[in-house]
PDB file of C-alpha atoms in Angstrom:
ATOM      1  CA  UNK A   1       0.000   0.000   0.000  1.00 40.00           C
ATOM      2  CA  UNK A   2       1.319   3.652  -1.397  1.00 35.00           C
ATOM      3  CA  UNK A   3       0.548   6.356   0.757  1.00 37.00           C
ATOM      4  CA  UNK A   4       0.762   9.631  -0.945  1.00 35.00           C
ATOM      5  CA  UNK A   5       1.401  12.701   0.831  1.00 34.00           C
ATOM      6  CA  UNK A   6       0.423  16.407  -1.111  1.00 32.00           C
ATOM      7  CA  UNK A   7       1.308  19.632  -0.023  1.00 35.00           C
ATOM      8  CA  UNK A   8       0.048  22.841  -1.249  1.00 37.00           C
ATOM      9  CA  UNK A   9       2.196  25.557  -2.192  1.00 42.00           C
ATOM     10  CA  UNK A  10       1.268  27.761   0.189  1.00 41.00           C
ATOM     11  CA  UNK A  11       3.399  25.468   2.815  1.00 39.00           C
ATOM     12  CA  UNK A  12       6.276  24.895   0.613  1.00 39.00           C
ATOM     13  CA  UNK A  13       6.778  28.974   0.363  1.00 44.00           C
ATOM     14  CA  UNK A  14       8.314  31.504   2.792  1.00 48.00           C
ATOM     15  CA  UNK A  15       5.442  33.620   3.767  1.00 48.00           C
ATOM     16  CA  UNK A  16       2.543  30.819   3.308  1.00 61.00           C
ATOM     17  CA  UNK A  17       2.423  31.244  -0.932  1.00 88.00           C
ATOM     18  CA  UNK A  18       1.363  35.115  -0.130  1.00 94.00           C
ATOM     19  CA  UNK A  19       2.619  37.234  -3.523  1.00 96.00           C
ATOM     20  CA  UNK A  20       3.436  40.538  -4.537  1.00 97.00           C
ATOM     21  CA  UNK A  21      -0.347  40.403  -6.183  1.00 96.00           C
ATOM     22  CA  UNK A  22      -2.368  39.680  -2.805  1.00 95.00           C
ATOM     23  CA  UNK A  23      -0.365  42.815  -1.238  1.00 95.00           C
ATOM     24  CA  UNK A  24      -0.435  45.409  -3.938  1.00 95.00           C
ATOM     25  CA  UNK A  25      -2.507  48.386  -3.847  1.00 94.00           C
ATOM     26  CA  UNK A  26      -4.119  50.199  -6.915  1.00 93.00           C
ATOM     27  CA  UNK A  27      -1.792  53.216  -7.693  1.00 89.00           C
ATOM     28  CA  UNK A  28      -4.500  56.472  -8.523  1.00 87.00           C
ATOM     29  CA  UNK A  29      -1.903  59.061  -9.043  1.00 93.00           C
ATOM     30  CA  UNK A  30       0.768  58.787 -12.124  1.00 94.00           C
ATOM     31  CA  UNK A  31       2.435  61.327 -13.816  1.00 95.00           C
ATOM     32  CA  UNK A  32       4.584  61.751 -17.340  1.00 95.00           C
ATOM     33  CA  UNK A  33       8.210  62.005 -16.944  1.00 94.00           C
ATOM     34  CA  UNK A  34       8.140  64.861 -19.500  1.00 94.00           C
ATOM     35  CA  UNK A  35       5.816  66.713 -16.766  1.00 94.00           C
ATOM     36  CA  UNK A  36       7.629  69.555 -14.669  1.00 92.00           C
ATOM     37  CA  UNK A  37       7.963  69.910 -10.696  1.00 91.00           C
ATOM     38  CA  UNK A  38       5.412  72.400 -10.739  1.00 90.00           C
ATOM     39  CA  UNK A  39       3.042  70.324 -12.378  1.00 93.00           C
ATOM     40  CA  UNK A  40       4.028  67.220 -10.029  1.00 93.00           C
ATOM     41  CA  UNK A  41       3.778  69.676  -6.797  1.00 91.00           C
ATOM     42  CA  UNK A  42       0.170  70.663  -7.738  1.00 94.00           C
ATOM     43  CA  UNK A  43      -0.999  67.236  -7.899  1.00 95.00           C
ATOM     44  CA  UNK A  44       1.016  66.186  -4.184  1.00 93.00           C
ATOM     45  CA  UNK A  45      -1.241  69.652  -2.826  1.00 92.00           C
ATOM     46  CA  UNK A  46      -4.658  68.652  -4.560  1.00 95.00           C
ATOM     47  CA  UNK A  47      -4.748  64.696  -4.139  1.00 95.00           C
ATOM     48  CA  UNK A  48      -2.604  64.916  -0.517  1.00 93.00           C
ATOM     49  CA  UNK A  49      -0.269  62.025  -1.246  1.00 92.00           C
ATOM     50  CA  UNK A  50       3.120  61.864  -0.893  1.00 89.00           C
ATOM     51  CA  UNK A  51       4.380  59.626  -3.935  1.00 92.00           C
ATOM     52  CA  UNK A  52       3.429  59.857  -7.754  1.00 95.00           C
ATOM     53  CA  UNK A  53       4.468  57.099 -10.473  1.00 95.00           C
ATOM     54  CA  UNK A  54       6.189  58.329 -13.073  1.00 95.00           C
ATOM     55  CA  UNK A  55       5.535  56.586 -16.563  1.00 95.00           C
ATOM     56  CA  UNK A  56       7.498  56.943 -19.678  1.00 93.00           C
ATOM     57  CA  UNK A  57       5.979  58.147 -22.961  1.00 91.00           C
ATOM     58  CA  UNK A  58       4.976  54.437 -23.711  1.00 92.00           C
ATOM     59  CA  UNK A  59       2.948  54.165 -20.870  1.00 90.00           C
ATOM     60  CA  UNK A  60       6.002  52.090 -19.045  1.00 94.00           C
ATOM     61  CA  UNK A  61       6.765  52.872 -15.443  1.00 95.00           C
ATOM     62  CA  UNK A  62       9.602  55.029 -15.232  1.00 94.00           C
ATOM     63  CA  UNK A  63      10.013  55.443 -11.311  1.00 93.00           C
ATOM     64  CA  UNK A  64       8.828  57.241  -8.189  1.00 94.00           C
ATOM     65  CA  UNK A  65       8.950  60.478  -7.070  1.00 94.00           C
ATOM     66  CA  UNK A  66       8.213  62.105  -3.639  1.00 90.00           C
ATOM     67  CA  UNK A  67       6.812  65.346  -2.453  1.00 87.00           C
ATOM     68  CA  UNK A  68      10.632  64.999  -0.377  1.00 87.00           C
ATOM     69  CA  UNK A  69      12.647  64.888  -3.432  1.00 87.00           C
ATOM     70  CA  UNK A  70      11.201  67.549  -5.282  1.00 87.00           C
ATOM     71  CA  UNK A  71      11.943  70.174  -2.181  1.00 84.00           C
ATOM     72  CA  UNK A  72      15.528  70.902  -3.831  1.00 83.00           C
ATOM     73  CA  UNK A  73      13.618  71.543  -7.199  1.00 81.00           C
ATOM     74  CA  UNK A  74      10.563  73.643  -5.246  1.00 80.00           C
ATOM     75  CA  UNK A  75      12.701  76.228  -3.753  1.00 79.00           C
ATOM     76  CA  UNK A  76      13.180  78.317  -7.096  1.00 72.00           C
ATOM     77  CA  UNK A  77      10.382  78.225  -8.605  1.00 66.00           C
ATOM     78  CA  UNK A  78      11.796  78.900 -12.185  1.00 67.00           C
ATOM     79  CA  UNK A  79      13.311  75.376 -11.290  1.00 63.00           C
ATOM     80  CA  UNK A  80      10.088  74.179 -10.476  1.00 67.00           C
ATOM     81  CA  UNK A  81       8.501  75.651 -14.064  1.00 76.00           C
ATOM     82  CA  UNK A  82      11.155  74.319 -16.201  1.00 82.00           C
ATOM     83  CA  UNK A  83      12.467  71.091 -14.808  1.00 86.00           C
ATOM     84  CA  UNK A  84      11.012  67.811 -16.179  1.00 90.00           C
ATOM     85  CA  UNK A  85      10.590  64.973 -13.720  1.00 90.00           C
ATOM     86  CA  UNK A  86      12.585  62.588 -15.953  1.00 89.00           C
ATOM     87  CA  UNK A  87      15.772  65.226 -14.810  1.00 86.00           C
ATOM     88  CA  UNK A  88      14.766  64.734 -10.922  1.00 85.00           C
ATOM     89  CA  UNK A  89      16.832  62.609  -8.469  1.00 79.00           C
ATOM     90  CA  UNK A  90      13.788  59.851  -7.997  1.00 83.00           C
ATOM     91  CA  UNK A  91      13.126  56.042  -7.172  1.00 85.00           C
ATOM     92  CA  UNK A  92      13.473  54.273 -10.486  1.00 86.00           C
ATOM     93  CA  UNK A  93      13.854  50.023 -11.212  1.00 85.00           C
ATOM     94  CA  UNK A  94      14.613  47.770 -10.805  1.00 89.00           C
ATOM     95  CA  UNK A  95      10.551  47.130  -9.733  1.00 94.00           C
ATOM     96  CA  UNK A  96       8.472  44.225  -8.394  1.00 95.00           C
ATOM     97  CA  UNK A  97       5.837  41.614 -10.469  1.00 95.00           C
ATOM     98  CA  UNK A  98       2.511  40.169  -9.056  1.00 97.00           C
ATOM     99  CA  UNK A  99       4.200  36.774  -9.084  1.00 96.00           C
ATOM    100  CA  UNK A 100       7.299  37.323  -6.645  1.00 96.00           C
ATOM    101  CA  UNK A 101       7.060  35.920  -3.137  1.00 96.00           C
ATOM    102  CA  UNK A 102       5.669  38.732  -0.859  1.00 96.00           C
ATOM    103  CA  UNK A 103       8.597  37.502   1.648  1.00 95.00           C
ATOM    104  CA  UNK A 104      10.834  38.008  -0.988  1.00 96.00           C
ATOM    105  CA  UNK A 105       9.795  41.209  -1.641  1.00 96.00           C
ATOM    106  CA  UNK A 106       9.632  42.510   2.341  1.00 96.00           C
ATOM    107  CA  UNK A 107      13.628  41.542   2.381  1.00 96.00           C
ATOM    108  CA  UNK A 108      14.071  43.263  -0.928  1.00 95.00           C
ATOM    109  CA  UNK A 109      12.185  46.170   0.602  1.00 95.00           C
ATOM    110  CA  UNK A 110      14.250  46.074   3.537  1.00 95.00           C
ATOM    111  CA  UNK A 111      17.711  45.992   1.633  1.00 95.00           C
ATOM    112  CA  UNK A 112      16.766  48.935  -0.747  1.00 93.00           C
ATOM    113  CA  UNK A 113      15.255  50.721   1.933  1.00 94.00           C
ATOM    114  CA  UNK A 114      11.859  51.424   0.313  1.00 94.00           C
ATOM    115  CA  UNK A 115       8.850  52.259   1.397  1.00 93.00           C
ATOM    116  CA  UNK A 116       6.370  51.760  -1.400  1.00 94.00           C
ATOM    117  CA  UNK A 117       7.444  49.603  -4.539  1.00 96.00           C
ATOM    118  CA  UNK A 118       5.990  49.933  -8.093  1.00 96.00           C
ATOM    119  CA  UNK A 119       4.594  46.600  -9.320  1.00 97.00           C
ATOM    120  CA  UNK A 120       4.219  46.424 -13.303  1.00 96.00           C
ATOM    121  CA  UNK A 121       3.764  43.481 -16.117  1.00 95.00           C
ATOM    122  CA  UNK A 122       6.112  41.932 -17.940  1.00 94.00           C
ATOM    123  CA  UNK A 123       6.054  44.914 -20.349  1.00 94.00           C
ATOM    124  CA  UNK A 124       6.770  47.450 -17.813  1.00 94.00           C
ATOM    125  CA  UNK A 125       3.285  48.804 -16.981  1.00 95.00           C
ATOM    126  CA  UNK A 126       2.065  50.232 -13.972  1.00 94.00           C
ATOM    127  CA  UNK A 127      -0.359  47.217 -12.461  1.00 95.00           C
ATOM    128  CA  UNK A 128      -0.039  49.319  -8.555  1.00 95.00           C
ATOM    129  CA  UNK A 129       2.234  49.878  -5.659  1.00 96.00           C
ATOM    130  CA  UNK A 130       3.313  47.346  -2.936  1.00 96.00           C
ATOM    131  CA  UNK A 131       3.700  49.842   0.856  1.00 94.00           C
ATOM    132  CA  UNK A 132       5.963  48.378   3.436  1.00 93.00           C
ATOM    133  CA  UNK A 133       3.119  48.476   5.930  1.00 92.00           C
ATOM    134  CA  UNK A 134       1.020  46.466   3.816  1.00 93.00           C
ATOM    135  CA  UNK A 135       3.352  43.756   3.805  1.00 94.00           C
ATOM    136  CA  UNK A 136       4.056  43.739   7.053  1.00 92.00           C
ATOM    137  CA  UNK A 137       0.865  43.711   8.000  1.00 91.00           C
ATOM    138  CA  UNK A 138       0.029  40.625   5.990  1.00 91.00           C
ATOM    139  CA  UNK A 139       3.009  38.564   7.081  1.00 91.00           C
ATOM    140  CA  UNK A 140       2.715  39.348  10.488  1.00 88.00           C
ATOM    141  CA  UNK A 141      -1.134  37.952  10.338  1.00 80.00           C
ATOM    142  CA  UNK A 142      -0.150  34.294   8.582  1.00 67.00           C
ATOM    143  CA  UNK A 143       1.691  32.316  10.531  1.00 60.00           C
ATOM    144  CA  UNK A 144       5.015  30.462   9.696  1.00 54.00           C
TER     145      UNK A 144
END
């Protein structure tokens, strides 16, 4: 007599078979890389959030920028009018994919120092953001 023994994936995995996908977050505010501080700084006062994705002209994610790391930029304001976001100091890739290990991605997170992650498709585009306290939160609930 054969016994066979299964296990799911979600044992076999660090973090119980959790991914990037059941910890991302929709992303509401993007902006072009060809837009300009100014433009960027508006949209951080009107929407109140502290991070915008950048995307490229193809639609492709391009990086990250903070209300933070425009202050150098925001204290002229002709620097503010005339500087692209593409020529700002900003968060860009390597980013995350729905599919990576969401234990994988906390110790990536924790190396790089980041506190919210872009997650895009295999072509590049913006699918939504992964926070630190999101993942957190969701490994500290499942059990090891």
């Amino acid at each position: 007599m054969y016994t066979v023994t299964t296990h799911s994936p979600q044992s076999a995995r660090p973090g119980h078979g959790l991914t990037v996908a059941d910890a991302m977050d929709p992303c509401d505010y993007q902006i072009a890389d060809d837009s300009t501080v100014d433009q960027a700084n508006d949209i951080f006062h009107s929407a109140h959030v502290e991070y915008l994705l950048v995307r490229d002209h193809n639609g492709r994610c391009e990086g990250l920028v903070t209300r933070a790391g425009l202050h150098p930029f925001l204290a002229r304001s002709w620097d503010a009018e005339r500087t692209a976001i593409s020529a700002t100091s900003h968060q860009r890739g390597p980013f995350t994919w729905p599919t990576m290990g969401l234990a994988l991605a906390a110790l990536a997170m924790r190396i790089k120092h980041l506190a919210v992650w872009p997650v895009v498709d295999e072509d590049g585009h913006i699918l939504g953001v992964l926070t630190s306290d999101r993942v957190a939160g969701l490994l500290a609930t499942r059990p090891v």
